[in-house]
Short mmCIF file of C-alpha atoms and ligand atoms in Angstrom, two decimals:
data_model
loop_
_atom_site.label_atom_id
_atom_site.label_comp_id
_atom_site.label_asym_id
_atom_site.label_seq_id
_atom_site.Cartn_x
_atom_site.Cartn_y
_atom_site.Cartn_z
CA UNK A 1 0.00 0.00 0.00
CA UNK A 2 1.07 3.76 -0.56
CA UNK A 3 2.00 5.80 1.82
CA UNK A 4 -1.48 8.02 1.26
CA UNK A 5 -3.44 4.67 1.93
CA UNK A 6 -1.39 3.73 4.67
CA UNK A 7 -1.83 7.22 6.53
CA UNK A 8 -5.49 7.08 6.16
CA UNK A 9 -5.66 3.81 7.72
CA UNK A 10 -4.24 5.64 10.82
CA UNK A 11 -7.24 6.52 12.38
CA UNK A 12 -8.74 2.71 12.24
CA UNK A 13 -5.13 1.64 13.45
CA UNK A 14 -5.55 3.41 16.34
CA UNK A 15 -9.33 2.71 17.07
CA UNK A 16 -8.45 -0.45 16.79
CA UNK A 17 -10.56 -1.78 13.76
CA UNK A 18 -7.33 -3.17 11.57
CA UNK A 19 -7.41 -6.76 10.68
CA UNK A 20 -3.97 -8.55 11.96
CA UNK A 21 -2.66 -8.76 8.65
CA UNK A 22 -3.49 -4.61 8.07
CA UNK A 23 -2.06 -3.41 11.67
CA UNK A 24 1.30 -5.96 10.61
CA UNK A 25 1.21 -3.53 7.59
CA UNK A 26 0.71 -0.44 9.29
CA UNK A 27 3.30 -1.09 11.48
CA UNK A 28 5.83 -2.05 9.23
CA UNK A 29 5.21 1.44 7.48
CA UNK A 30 5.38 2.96 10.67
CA UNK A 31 8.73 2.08 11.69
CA UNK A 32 9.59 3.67 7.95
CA UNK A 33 7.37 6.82 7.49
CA UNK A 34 8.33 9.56 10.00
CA UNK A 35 5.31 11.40 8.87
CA UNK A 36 2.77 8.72 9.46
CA UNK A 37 4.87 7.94 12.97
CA UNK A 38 4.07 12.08 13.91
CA UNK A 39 0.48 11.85 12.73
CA UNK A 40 -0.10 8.25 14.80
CA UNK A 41 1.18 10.32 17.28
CA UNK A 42 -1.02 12.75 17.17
CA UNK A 43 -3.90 10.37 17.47
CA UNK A 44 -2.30 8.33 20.37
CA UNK A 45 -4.47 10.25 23.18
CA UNK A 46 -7.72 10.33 22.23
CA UNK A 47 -9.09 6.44 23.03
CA UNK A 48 -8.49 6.79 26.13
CA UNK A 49 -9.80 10.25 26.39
CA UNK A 50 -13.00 8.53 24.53
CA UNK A 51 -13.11 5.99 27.14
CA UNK A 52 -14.40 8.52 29.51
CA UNK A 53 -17.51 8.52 27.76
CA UNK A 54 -19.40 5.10 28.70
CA UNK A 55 -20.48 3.47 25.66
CA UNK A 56 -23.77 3.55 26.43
CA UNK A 57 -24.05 7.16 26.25
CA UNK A 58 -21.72 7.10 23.42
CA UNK A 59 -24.45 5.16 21.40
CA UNK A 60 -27.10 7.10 22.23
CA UNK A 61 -25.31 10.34 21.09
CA UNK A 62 -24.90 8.98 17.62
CA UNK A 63 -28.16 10.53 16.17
CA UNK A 64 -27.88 13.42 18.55
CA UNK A 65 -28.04 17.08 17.13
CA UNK A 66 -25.40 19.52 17.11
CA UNK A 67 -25.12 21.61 20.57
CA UNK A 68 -27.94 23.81 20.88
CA UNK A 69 -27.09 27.59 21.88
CA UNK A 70 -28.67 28.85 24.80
CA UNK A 71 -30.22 31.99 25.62
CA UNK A 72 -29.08 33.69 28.39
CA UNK A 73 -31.61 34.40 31.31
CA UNK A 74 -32.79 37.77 31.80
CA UNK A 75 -32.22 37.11 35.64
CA UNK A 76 -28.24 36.86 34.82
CA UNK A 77 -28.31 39.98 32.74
CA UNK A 78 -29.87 41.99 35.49
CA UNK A 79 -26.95 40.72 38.00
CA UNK A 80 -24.55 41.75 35.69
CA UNK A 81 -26.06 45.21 35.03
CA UNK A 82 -26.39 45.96 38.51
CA UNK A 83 -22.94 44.70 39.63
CA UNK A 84 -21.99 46.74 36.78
CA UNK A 85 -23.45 49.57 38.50
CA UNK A 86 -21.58 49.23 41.79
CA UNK A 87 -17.90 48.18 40.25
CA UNK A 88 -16.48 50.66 42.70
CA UNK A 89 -18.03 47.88 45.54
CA UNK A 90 -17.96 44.35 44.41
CA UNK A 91 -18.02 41.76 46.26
CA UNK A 92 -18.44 37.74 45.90
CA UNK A 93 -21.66 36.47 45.61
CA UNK A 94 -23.05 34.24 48.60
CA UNK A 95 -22.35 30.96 47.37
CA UNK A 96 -18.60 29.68 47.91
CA UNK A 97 -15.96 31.54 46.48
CA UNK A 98 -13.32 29.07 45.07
CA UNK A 99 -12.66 30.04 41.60
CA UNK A 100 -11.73 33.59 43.60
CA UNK A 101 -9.34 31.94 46.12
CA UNK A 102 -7.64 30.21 43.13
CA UNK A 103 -6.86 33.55 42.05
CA UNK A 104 -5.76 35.13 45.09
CA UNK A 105 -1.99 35.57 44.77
CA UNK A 106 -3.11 34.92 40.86
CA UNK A 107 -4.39 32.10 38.50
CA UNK A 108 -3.66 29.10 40.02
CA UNK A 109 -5.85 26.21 38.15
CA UNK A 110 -4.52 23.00 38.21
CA UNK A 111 -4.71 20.34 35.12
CA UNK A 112 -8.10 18.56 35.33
CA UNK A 113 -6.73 14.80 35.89
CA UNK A 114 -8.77 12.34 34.18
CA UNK A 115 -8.14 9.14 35.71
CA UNK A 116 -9.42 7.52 32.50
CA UNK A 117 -6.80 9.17 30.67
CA UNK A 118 -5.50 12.64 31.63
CA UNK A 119 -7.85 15.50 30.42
CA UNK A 120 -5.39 18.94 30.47
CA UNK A 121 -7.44 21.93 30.92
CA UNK A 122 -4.74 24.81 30.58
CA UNK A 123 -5.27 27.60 32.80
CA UNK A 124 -7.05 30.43 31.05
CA UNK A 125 -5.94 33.11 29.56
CA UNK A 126 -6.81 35.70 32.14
CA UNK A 127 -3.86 37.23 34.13
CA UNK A 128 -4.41 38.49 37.30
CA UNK A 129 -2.19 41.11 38.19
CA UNK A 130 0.19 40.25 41.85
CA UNK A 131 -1.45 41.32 44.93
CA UNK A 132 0.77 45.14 45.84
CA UNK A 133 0.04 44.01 49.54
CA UNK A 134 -1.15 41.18 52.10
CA UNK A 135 -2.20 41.78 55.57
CA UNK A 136 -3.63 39.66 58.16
CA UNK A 137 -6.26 40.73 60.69
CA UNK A 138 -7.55 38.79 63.81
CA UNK A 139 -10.08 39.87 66.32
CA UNK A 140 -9.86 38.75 70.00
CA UNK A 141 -12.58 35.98 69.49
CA UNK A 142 -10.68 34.52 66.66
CA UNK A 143 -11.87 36.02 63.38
CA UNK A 144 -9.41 36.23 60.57
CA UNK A 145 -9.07 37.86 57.62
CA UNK A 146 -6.19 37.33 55.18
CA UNK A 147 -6.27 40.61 52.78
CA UNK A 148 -4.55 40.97 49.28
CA UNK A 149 -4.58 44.33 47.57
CA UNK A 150 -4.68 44.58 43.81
CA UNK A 151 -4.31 47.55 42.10
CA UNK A 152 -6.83 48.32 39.22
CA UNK A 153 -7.55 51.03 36.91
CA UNK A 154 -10.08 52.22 38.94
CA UNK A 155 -9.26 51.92 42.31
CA UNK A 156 -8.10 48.68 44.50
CA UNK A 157 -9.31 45.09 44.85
CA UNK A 158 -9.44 43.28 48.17
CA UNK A 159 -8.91 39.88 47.84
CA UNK A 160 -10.37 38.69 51.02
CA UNK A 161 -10.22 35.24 52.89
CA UNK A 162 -11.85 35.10 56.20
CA UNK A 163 -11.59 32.24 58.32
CA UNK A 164 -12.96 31.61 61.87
CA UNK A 165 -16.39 33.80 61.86
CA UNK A 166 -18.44 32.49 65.31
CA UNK A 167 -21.99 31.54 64.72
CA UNK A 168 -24.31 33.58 62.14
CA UNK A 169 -23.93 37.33 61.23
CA UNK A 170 -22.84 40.07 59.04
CA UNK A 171 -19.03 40.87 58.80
CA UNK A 172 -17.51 43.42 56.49
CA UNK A 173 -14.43 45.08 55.64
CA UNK A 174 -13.90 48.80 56.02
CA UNK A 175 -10.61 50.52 54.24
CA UNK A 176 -9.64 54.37 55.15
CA UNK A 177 -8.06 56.71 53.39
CA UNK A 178 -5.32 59.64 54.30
CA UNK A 179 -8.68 62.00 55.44
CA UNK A 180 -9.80 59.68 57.76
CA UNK A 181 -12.78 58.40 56.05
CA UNK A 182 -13.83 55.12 55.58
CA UNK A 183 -15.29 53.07 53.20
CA UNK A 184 -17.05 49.87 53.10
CA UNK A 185 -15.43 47.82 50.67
CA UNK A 186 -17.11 44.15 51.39
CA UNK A 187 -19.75 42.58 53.22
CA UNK A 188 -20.45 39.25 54.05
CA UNK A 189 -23.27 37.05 55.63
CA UNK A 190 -21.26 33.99 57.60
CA UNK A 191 -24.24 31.88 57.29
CA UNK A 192 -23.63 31.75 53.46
CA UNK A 193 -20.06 30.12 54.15
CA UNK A 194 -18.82 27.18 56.46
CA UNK A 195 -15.30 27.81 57.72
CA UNK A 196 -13.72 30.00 55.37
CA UNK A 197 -15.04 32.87 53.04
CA UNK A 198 -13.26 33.96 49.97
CA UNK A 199 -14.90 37.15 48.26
CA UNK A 200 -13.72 40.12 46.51
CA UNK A 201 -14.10 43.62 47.65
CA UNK A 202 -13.13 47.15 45.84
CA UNK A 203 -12.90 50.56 46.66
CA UNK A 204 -11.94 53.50 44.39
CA UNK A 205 -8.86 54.62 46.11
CA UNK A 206 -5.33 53.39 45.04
CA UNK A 207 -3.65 51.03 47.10
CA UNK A 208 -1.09 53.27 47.99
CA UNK A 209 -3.89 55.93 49.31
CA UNK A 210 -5.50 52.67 51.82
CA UNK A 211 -4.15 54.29 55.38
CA UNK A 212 -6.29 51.60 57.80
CA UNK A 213 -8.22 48.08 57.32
CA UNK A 214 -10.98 46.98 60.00
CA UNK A 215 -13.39 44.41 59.87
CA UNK A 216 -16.78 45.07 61.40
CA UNK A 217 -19.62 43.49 62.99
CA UNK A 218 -23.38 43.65 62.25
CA UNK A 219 -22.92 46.41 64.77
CA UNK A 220 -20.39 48.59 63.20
CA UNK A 221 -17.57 47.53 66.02
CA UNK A 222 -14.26 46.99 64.80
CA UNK A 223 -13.32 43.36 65.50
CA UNK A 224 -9.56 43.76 64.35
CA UNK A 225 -7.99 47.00 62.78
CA UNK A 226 -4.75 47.89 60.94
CA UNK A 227 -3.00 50.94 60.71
CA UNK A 228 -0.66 51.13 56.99
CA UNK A 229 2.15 53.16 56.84
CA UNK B 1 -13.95 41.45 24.83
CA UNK B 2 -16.53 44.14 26.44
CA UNK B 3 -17.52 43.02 29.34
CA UNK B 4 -20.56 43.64 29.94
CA UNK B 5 -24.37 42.11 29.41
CA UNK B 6 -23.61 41.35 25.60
CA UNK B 7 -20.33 39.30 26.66
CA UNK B 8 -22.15 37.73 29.32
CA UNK B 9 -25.02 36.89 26.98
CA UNK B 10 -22.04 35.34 24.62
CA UNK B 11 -21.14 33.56 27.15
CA UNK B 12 -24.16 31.66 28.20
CA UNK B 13 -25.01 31.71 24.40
CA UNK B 14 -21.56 29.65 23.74
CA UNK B 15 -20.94 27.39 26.45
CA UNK B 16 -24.13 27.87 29.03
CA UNK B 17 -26.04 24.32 27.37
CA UNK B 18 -22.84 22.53 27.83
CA UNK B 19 -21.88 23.73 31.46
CA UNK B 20 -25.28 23.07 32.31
CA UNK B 21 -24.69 19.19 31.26
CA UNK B 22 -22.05 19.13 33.15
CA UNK B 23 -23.41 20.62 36.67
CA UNK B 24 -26.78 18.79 36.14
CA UNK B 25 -24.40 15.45 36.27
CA UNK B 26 -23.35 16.09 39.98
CA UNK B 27 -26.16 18.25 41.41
CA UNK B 28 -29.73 17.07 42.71
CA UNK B 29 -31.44 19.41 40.28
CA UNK B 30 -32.03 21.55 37.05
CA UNK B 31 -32.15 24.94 39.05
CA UNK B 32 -28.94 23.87 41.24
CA UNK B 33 -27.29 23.58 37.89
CA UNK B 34 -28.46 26.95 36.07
CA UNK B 35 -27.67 28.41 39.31
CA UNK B 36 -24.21 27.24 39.39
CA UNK B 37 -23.62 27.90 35.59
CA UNK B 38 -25.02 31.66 36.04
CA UNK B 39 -22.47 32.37 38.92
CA UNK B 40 -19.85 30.68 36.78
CA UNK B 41 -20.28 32.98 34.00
CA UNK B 42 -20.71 35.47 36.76
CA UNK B 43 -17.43 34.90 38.07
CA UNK B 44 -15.64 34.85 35.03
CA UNK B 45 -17.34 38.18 33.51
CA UNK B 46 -16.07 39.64 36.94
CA UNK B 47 -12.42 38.82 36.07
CA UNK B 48 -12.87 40.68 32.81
CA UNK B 49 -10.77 38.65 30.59
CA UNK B 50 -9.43 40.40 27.65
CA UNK B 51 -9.29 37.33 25.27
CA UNK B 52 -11.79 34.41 24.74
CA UNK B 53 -9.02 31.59 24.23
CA UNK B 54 -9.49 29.02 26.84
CA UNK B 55 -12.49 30.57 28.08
CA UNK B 56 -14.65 27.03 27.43
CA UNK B 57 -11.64 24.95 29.25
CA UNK B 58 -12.12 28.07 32.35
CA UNK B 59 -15.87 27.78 32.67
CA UNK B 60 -15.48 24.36 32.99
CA UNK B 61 -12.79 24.76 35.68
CA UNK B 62 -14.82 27.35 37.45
CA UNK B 63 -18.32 25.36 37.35
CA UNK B 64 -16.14 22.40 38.44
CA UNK B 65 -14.75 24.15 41.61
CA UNK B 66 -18.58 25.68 42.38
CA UNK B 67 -19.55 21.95 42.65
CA UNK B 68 -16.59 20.56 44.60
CA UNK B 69 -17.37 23.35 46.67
CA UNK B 70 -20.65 22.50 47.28
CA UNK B 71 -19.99 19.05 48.09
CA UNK B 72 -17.45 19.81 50.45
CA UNK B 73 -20.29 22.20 52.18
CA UNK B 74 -22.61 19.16 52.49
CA UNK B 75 -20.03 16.84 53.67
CA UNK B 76 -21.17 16.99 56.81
CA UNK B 77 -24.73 16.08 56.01
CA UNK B 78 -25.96 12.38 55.86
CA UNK B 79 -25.36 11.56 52.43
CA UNK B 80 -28.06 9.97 50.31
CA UNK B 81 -26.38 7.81 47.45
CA UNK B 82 -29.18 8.12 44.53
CA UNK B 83 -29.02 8.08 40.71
CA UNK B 84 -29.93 10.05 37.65
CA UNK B 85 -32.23 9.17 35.39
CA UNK B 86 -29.85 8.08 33.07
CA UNK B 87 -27.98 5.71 35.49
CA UNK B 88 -24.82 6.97 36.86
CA UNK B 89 -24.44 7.81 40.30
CA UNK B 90 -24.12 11.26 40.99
CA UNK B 91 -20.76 12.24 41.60
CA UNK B 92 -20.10 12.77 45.09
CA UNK B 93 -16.37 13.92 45.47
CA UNK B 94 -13.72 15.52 43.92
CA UNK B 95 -12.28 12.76 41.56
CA UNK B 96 -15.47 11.64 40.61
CA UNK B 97 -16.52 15.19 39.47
CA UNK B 98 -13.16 15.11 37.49
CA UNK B 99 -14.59 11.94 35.53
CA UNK B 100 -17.91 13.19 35.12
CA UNK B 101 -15.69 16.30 33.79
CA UNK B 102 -13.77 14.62 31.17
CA UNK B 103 -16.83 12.69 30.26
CA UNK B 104 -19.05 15.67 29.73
CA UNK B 105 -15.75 17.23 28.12
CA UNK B 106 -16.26 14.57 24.95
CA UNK B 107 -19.44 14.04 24.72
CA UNK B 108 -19.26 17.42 24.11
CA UNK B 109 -16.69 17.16 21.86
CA UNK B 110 -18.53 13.94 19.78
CA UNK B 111 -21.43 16.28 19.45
CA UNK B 112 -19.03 18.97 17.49
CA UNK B 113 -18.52 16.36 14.79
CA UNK B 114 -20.58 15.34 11.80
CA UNK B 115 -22.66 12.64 12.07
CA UNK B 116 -20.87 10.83 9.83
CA UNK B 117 -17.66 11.04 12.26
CA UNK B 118 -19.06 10.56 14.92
CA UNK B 119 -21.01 7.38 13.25
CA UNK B 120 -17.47 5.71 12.69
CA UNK B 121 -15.95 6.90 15.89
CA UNK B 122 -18.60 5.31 17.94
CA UNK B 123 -18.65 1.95 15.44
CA UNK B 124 -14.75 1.31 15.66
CA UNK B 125 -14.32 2.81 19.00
CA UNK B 126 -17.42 2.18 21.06
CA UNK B 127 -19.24 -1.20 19.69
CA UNK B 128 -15.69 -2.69 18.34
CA UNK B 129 -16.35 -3.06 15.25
CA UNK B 130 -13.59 -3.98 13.01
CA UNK B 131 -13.55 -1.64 9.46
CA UNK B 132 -15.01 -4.86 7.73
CA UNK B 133 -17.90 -4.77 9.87
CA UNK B 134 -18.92 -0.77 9.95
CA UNK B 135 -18.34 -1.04 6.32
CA UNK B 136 -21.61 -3.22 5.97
CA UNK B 137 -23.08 -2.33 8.80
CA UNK B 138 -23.20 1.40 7.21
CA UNK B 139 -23.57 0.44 3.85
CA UNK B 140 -20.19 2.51 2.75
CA UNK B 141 -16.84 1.14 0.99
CA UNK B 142 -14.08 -0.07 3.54
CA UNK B 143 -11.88 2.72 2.43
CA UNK B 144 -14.50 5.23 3.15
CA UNK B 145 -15.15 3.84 6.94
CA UNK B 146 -11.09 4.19 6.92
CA UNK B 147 -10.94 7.66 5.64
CA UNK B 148 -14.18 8.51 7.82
CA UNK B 149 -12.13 7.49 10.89
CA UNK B 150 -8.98 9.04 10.22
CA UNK B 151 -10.51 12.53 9.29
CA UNK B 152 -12.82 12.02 12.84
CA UNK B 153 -9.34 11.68 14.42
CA UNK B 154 -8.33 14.79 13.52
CA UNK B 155 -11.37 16.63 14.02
CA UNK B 156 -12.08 15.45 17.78
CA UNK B 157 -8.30 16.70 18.05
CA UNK B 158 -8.98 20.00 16.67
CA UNK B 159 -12.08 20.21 18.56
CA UNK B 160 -10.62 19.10 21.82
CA UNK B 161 -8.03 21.98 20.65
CA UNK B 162 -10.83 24.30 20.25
CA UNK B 163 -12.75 23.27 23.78
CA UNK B 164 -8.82 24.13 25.34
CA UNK B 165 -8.67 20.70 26.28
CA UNK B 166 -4.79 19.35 25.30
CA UNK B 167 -4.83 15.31 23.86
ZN1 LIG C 1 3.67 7.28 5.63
#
């Protein structure tokens, strides 16, 4: 056979579907054809990565149709416009933040690890600039809050993990500026997280303009404060 | 990429039916799911990304961590070992969300190709046929099942490409 045929039958080598005296063929061309060996190659990974689909399901997806589009809910629009509306005070939604606490300190995704056959999911292609500063602030009853500050365009990001919140209530984290003021820049409800909250706060001042950090009760008592610079 | 309500809609547009496979394999219901797709998309909008490349492989990652999450948030609960409708037990920790990951991963990408590849994938692949037997079985010449399966090689690889999933 020519090397054309021969590097079409590739795809049934690998699958599998060669008689013996074919794959004996294939092989022997193999050891010859660099070309073939690079394109085999190529093809080497995907029957395992197949095998993660049971064949059941496999069958049944033979007629299937392509992958419908979906329409996106007006209910997700309207979060979007109205986080859009308060970008200079964002914070993580209520349900557990761990895409966010893979990105504080930056993207930090590991491979996906298919035990069928490893599935790589490169980390995406969103850089995150470094955190300018990290502080660490613990109340007397054992709240802690682990703070990065990222500096954006319009202002500063607090990357916020807070571990140790007693029993249910409203926490949040105030910054201050060189005037004195301060600012809410997140808020929390502990009941929406066991153990440890990650969530993202912002205010509009640059990092290098953030004189004070406090976290607050439900109250408005400082739990833990920090004085910067 | 604005990011705003349009490349939010593009999002959910793109990816939101396949995401929503995915979290409606490990979660008790269709409105855990959407809800868990919607903050994904959420999240990601949030982190403004200023290229779509790898954005399908991200979702994935981020919808993945929502439900690992979750799990590890009921893990203290008594857990109640059920199955879907279509027979799998529901994933109930990390590694097995991984596998229900890589499996929603190519069914997803089977669905990208034509019928016809996906026809000879599943034949040769799947049922075990040899090239003899899809050849009758589908009615086609033996070098067309061969070409068939050689070209649906290299388009689940470019799809897989495409997804941001590396063979
Ligand atoms: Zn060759």
């Amino acid at each position: 056979m020519s090397h054309e045929e021969m590097r079409l039958s590739l795809g049934a080598y690998i699958l599998g579907g060669l008689d013996a005296e074919e794959t004996r063929a294939v092989e022997a061309h193999l050891a010859t054809c660099a070309e073939c060996r690079a394109e085999a190659e190529g093809f080497e990974m995907l029957p395992a990565l197949l095998d993660a689909v049971p064949v059941s399901r496999a069958m049944a997806l033979a007629p299937a149709e392509a992958p419908v589009e979906a329409v996106a809910p007006p209910v997700l629009l309207a979060k979007v416009r109205a986080r859009r509306r308060v970008n200079r005070l964002r914070w993580g939604a209520a349900a557990a933040a761990v895409a966010a606490a893979a990105l504080v300190g930056g993207v930090a995704l590991g491979p996906v690890v298919n035990p069928a056959g490893p599935i790589a999911v490169p980390a995406p292609a969103v850089t995150q600039p470094a955190p300018v500063a990290r502080y660490t602030l613990s109340s007397a009853d054992g709240v802690q809050v682990d703070v990065a500050l990222v500096r954006k365009n319009w202002g500063t990001e607090l990357e916020l993990s807070c571990h140790g919140m007693l029993g249910e209530g409203v926490y949040s984290v105030w910054v201050s500026n060189a005037d004195g003021g301060w600012e809410r820049a997140a808020s929390w409800s502990s009941s929406a997280y066991q153990g440890t909250a990650v969530l993202t706060g912002a205010t509009a001042q640059q990092p290098s303009a953030i004189r004070g950090i406090q976290i607050r009760d439900e109250a408005q008592h400082a739990l833990a404060s920090l004085t910067i610079g | 990429m604005p990011m705003d309500e349009e490349a939010v809609a593009a999002m959910y547009r793109d990816h939101g039916a396949a995401l929503r496979r995915f979290a409606r394999g490990a979660v008790g219901s269709e409105q855990q799911a959407e809800d868990i797709v919607q903050e994904a998309i959420i999240r990601v909008w949030k982190l403004a990304p200023e290229t779509t490349v790898g954005l399908r492989a991200y979702l994935y990652r981020t919808v993945r961590n929502l439900i690992v999450d979750e799990y590890r948030h009921q893990a203290r609960r008594p857990r109640v070992v059920d199955s879907l409708d279509d027979g799998f037990d529901r994933a109930y920790d990390a590694e097995r969300i991984d596998v229900l990951l890589g499996r929603v991963v190519m069914e997803e990408a089977l669905l990208r190709l034509t019928a016809e590849h996906r026809q000879a994938l599943i034949a040769l692949h799947y049922r075990r046929l040899s090239v003899a037997e899809a050849a009758e079985e589908l009615g086609v010449p033996v070098g067309t099942v061969k070409s068939r399966c050689f070209y649906a090689l290299k388009a689940l690889r470019s799809t897989l490409e495409e997804m941001g999933v590396e063979p």
